[in-house]
Coordinates of C-alpha atoms and ligand atoms in Angstrom, one line a residue:
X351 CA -30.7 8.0 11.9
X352 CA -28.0 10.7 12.6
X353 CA -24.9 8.8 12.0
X354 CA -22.5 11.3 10.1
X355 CA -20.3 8.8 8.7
X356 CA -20.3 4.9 6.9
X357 CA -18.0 2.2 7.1
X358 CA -19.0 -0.3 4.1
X359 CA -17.0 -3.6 2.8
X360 CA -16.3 -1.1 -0.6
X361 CA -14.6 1.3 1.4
X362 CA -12.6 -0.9 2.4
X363 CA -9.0 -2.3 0.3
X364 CA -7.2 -5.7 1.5
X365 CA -3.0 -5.5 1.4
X366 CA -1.8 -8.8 0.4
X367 CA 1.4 -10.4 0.5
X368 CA 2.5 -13.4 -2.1
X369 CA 5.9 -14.7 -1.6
X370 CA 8.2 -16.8 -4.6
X371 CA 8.7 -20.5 -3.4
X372 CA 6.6 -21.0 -0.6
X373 CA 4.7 -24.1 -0.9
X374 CA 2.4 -22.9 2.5
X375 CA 1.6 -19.9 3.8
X376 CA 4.2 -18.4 6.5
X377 CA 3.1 -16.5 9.5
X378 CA 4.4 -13.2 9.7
X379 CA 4.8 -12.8 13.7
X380 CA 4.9 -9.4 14.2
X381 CA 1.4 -9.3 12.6
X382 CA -0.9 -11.8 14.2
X383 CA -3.4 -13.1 11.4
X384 CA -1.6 -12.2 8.5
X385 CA 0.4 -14.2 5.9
X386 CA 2.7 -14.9 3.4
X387 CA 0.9 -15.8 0.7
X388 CA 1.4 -18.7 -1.7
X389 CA 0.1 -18.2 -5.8
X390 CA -2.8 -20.3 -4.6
X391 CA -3.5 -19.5 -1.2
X392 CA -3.3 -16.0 -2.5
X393 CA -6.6 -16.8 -4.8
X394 CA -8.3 -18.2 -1.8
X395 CA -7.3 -14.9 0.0
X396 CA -8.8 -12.6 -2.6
X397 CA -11.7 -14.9 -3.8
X398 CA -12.6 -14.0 0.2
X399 CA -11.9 -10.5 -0.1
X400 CA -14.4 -10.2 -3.2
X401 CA -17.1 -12.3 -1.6
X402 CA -17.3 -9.7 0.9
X403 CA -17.6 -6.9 -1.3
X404 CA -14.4 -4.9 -0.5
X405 CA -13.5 -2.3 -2.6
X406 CA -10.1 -3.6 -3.8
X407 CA -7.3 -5.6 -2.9
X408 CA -3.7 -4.2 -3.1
X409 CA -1.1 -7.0 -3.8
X410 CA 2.8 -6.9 -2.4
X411 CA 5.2 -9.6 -4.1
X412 CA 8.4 -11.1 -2.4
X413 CA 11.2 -12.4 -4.9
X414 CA 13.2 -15.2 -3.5
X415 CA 16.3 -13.3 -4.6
X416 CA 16.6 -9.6 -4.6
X417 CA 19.3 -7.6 -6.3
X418 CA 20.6 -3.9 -6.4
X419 CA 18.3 -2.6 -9.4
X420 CA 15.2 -4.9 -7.9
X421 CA 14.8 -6.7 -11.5
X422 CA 12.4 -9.6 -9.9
X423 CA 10.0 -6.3 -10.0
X424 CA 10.0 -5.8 -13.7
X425 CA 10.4 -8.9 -14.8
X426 CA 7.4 -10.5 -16.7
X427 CA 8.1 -13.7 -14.6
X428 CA 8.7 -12.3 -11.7
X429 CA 6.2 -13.0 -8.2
X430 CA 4.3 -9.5 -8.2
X431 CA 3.6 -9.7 -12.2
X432 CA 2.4 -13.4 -11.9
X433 CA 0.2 -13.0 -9.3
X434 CA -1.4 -10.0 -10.8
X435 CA -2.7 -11.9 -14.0
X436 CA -4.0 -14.9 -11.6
X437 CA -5.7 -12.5 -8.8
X438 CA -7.5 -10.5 -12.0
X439 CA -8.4 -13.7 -13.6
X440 CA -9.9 -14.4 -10.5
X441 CA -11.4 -11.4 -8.9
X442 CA -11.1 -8.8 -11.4
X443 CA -14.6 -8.0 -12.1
X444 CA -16.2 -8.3 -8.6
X445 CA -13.4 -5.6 -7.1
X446 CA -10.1 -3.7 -8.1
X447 CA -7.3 -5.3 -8.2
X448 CA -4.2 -2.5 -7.1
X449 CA -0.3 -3.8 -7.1
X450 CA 2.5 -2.0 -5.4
X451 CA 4.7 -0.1 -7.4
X452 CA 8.0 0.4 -5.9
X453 CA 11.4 -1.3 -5.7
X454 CA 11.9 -1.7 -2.0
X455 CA 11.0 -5.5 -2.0
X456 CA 12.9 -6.4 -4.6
X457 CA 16.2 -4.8 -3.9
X458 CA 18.9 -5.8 -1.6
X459 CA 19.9 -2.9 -0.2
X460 CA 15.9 -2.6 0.8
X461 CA 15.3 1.8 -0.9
X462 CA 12.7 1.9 -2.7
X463 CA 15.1 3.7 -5.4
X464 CA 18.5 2.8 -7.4
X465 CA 21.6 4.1 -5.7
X466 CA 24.0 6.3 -6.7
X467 CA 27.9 4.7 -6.7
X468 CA 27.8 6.7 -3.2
X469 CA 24.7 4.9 -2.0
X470 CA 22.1 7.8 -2.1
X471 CA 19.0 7.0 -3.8
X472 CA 18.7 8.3 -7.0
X473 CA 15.4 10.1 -7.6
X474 CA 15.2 10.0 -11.4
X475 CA 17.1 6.8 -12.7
X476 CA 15.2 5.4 -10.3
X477 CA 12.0 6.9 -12.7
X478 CA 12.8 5.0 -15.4
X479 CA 12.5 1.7 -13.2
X480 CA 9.2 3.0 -12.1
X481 CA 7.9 3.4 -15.9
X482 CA 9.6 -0.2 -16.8
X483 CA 7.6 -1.4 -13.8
X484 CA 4.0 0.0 -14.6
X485 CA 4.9 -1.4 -18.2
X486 CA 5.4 -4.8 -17.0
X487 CA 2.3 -4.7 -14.4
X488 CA 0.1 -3.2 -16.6
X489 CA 1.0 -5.8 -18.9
X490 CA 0.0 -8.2 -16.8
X491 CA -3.4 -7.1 -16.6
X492 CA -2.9 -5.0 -13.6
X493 CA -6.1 -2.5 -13.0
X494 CA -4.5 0.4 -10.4
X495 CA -1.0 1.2 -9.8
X496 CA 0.1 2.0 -6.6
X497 CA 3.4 3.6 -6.7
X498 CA 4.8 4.1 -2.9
X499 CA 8.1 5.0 -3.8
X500 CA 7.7 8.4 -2.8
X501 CA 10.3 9.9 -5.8
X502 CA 9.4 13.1 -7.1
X503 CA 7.8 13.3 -10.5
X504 CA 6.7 9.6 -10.0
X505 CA 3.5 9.9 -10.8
X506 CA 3.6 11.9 -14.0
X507 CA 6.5 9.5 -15.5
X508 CA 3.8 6.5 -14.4
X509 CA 1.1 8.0 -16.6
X510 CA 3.4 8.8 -19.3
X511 CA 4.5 4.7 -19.5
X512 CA 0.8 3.7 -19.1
X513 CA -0.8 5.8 -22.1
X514 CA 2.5 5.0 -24.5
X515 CA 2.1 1.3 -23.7
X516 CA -1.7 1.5 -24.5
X517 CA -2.5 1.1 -21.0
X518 CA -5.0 4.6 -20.6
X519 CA -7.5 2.4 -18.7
X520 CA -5.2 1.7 -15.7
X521 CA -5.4 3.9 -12.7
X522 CA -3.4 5.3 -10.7
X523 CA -4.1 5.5 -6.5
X524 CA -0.5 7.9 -5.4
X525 CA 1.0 7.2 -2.3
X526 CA 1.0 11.1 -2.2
X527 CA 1.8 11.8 1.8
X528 CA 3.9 8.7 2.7
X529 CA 5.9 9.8 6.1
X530 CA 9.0 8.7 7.0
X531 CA 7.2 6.9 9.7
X532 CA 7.9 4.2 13.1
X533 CA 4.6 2.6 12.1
X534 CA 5.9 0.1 8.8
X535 CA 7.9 -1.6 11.3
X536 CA 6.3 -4.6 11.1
X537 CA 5.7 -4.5 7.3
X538 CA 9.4 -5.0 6.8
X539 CA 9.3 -8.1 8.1
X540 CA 6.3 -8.8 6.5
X541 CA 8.3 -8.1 2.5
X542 CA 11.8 -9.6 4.5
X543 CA 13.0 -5.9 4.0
X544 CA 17.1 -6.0 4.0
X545 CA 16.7 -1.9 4.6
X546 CA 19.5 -0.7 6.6
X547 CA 18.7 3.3 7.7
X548 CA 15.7 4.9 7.1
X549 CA 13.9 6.5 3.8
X550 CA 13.9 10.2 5.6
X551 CA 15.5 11.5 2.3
X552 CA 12.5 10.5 0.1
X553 CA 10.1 10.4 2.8
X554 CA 7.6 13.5 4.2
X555 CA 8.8 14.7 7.4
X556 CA 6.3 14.0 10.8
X557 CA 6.2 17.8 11.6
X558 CA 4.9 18.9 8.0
X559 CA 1.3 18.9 7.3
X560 CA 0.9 21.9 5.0
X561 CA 3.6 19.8 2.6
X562 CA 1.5 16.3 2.7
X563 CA -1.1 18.3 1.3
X564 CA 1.4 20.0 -1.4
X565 CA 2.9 16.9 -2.5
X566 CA -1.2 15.3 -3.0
X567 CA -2.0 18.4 -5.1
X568 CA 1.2 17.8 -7.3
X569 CA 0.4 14.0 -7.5
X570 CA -3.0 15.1 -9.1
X571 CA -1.4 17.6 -11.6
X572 CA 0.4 14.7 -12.6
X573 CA -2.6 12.3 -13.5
X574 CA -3.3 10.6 -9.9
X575 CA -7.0 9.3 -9.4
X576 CA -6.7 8.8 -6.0
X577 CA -4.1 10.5 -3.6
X578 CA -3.5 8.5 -0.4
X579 CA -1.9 9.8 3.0
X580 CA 0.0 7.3 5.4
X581 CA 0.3 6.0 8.1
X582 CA -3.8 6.8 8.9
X583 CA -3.6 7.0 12.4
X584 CA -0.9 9.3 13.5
X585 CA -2.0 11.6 10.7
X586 CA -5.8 11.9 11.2
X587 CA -5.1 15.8 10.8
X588 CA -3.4 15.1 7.2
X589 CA -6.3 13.3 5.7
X590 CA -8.8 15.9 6.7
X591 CA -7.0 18.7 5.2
X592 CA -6.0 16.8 2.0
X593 CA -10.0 15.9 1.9
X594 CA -10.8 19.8 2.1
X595 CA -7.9 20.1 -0.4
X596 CA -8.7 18.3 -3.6
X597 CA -11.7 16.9 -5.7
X598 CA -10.4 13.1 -6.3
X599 CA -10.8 10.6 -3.6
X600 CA -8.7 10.2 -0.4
X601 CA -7.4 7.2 0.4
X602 CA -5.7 6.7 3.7
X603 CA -3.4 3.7 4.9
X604 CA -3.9 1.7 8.4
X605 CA -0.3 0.4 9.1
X606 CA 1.5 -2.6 9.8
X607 CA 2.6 -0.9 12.8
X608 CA -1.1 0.7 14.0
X609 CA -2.4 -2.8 13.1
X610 CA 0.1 -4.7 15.3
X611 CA -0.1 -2.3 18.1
X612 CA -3.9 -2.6 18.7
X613 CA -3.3 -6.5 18.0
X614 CA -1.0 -7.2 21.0
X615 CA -3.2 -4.8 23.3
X616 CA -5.8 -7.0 22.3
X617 CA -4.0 -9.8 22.9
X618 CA -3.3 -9.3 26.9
X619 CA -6.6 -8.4 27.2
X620 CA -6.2 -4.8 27.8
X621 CA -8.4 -3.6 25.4
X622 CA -11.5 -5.5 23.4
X623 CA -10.2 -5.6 20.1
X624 CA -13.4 -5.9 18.2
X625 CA -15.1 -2.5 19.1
X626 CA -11.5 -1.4 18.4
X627 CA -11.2 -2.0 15.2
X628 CA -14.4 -0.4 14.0
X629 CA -13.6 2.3 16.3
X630 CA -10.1 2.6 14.7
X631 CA -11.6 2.4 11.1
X632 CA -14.6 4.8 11.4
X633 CA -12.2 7.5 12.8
X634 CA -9.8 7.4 9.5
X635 CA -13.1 7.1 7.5
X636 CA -14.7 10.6 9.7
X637 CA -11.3 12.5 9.3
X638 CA -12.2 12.4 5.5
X639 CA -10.6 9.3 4.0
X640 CA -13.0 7.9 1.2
X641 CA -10.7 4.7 1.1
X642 CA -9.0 3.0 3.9
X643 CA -6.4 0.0 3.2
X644 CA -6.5 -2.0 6.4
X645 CA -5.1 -5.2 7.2
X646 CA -8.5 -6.1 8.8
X647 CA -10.7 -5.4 5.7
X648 CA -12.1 -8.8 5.6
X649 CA -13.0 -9.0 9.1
X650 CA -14.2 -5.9 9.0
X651 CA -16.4 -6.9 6.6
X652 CA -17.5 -10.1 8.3
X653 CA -18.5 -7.5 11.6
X654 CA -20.2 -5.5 10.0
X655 CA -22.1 -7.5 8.1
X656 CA -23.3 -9.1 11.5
Ligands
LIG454 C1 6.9 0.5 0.3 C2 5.8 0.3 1.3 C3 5.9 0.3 2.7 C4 4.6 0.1 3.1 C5 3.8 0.0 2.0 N1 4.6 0.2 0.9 C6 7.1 0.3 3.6 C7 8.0 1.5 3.6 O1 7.8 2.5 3.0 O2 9.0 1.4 4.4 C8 4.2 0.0 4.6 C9 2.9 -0.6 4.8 C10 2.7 -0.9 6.3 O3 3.5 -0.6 7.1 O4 1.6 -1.5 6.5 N2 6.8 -0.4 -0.8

């Protein structure tokens, strides 16, 4: 009668991962229970997702070759574009159907940016990828964009391609306070990230709170629908003061790495990994997140529904 806060299946947005030239789905061991799609286990994945009423699914592609200037990600025939016309035709009326926007799986050198001759990332060549990118995603019928490249300006140069391409009905959900975080660990192996070092010079900074919420107020100036903050977990306080911050919904991201950890506690039986999860998910939901992407969306779903 009381309860303060919900956790529904629309609430809820599924990550999924579809890989070039698998012809099964591959196990991705540092995160028991999820897969590498193939184009067709992907439909059963997301055919699932919507007959649980989640709110979304957000789609990760993995070339079979990558390349310096990640051109599997704007090509029309690339993994990512294909499987966003498929999923839509599938799925695309019953939830949203989101697809990652960023280079990082797609290049060699594993940034989520181009690099300079000196091997920096560079911010804003690596903005005119991004537009190429929401071109060739929104051409493929693509209904959010989720750009988690963390450059600067990102955002604004997205919107800019979308509305010039005659694409004004695709939205936009920003990866606004992405920290350069421990917790994608596992996601790397998940996208067979080649990344040597870290992203700390694109990246928000663990200690800075006051800037997440900074960097989700530009993100809206610049036409986002829906600012995120990420990792969820180790940044409970982030969400909440985004949520008291701005008037677009907050979406926050469980991580590979908060997923895996609360798996393999689970797993030697140290703690009961049901209650766990819902426990895990109605705490990012209470600290003000109005959206939460989490590897356990379906059986989430399934729980509560019980
Ligand atoms: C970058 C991206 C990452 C994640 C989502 N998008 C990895 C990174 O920034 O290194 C991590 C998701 C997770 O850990 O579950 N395209």
């Amino acid at each position: 009668m009381v309860a303060e806060t919900s956790l529904e299946a629309r609430q809820l947005v599924l990550p999924v991962f579809v890989r070039e030239g698998l012809s099964e789905p591959r196990a991705i061991s540092s995160m028991p229970g999820v897969f590498q799609h193939t184009r067709s286990t992907l439909l059963a994945a997301v055919a699932e997702a919507a007959e649980l009423g989640l709110g979304g699914v957000m789609l990760f592609g993995i070339p079979e070759t990558k390349d310096a200037v990640g051109s599997g990600a704007t090509d029309p025939a690339g993994i990512l574009n294909l499987a966003i016309t498929d999923v839509v035709a599938e799925v695309g009326d019953a939830l949203t159907v989101m697809s990652d926007l960023c280079l990082d799986e797609f290049t060699d050198h594993g940034h989520c940016g181009l690099l300079t001759p000196d091997g920096r990332v560079d911010n804003d060549k690596t903005l005119e990828a991004y537009a190429e990118m929401a071109r060739a995603q929104s051409d493929a019928g693509v209904q959010m964009v989720g750009p988690s490249g963390m450059m600067d300006g990102q955002v604004a140069v997205i919107r800019e391609a979308l509305d010039a391409d005659g694409h004004e009905e695709v939205s936009i959900l920003a990866y606004s306070a992405k920290y350069a975080s421990a917790f994608f660990g596992p996601f790397r192996e998940a996208v067979d990230s080649s990344l040597e070092g870290d992203r700390r010079t694109y990246q928000q900074d663990p200690p800075n709170a006051l800037e997440g919420v900074r960097e989700a107020l530009l993100d809206i100036e610049q036409g986002a629908d829906i600012v995120m903050v990420k990792p969820a977990l180790a940044y409970l306080d982030v969400v909440r003061r985004v949520r008291d911050a701005v008037d677009v919904p907050v979406a926050a991201y469980n991580v590979s790495g908060e997923f895996s950890m609360l798996e393999a506690a689970a797993a030697r039986g140290w703690i009961e990994r049901e209650p766990a999860i819902l426990e895990t998910l109605i705490s990012i939901r209470r600290a003000g997140a109005d959206v939460v992407l989490t590897y356990w969306a379906a059986e989430a779903a399934r729980l509560l529904a019980r």
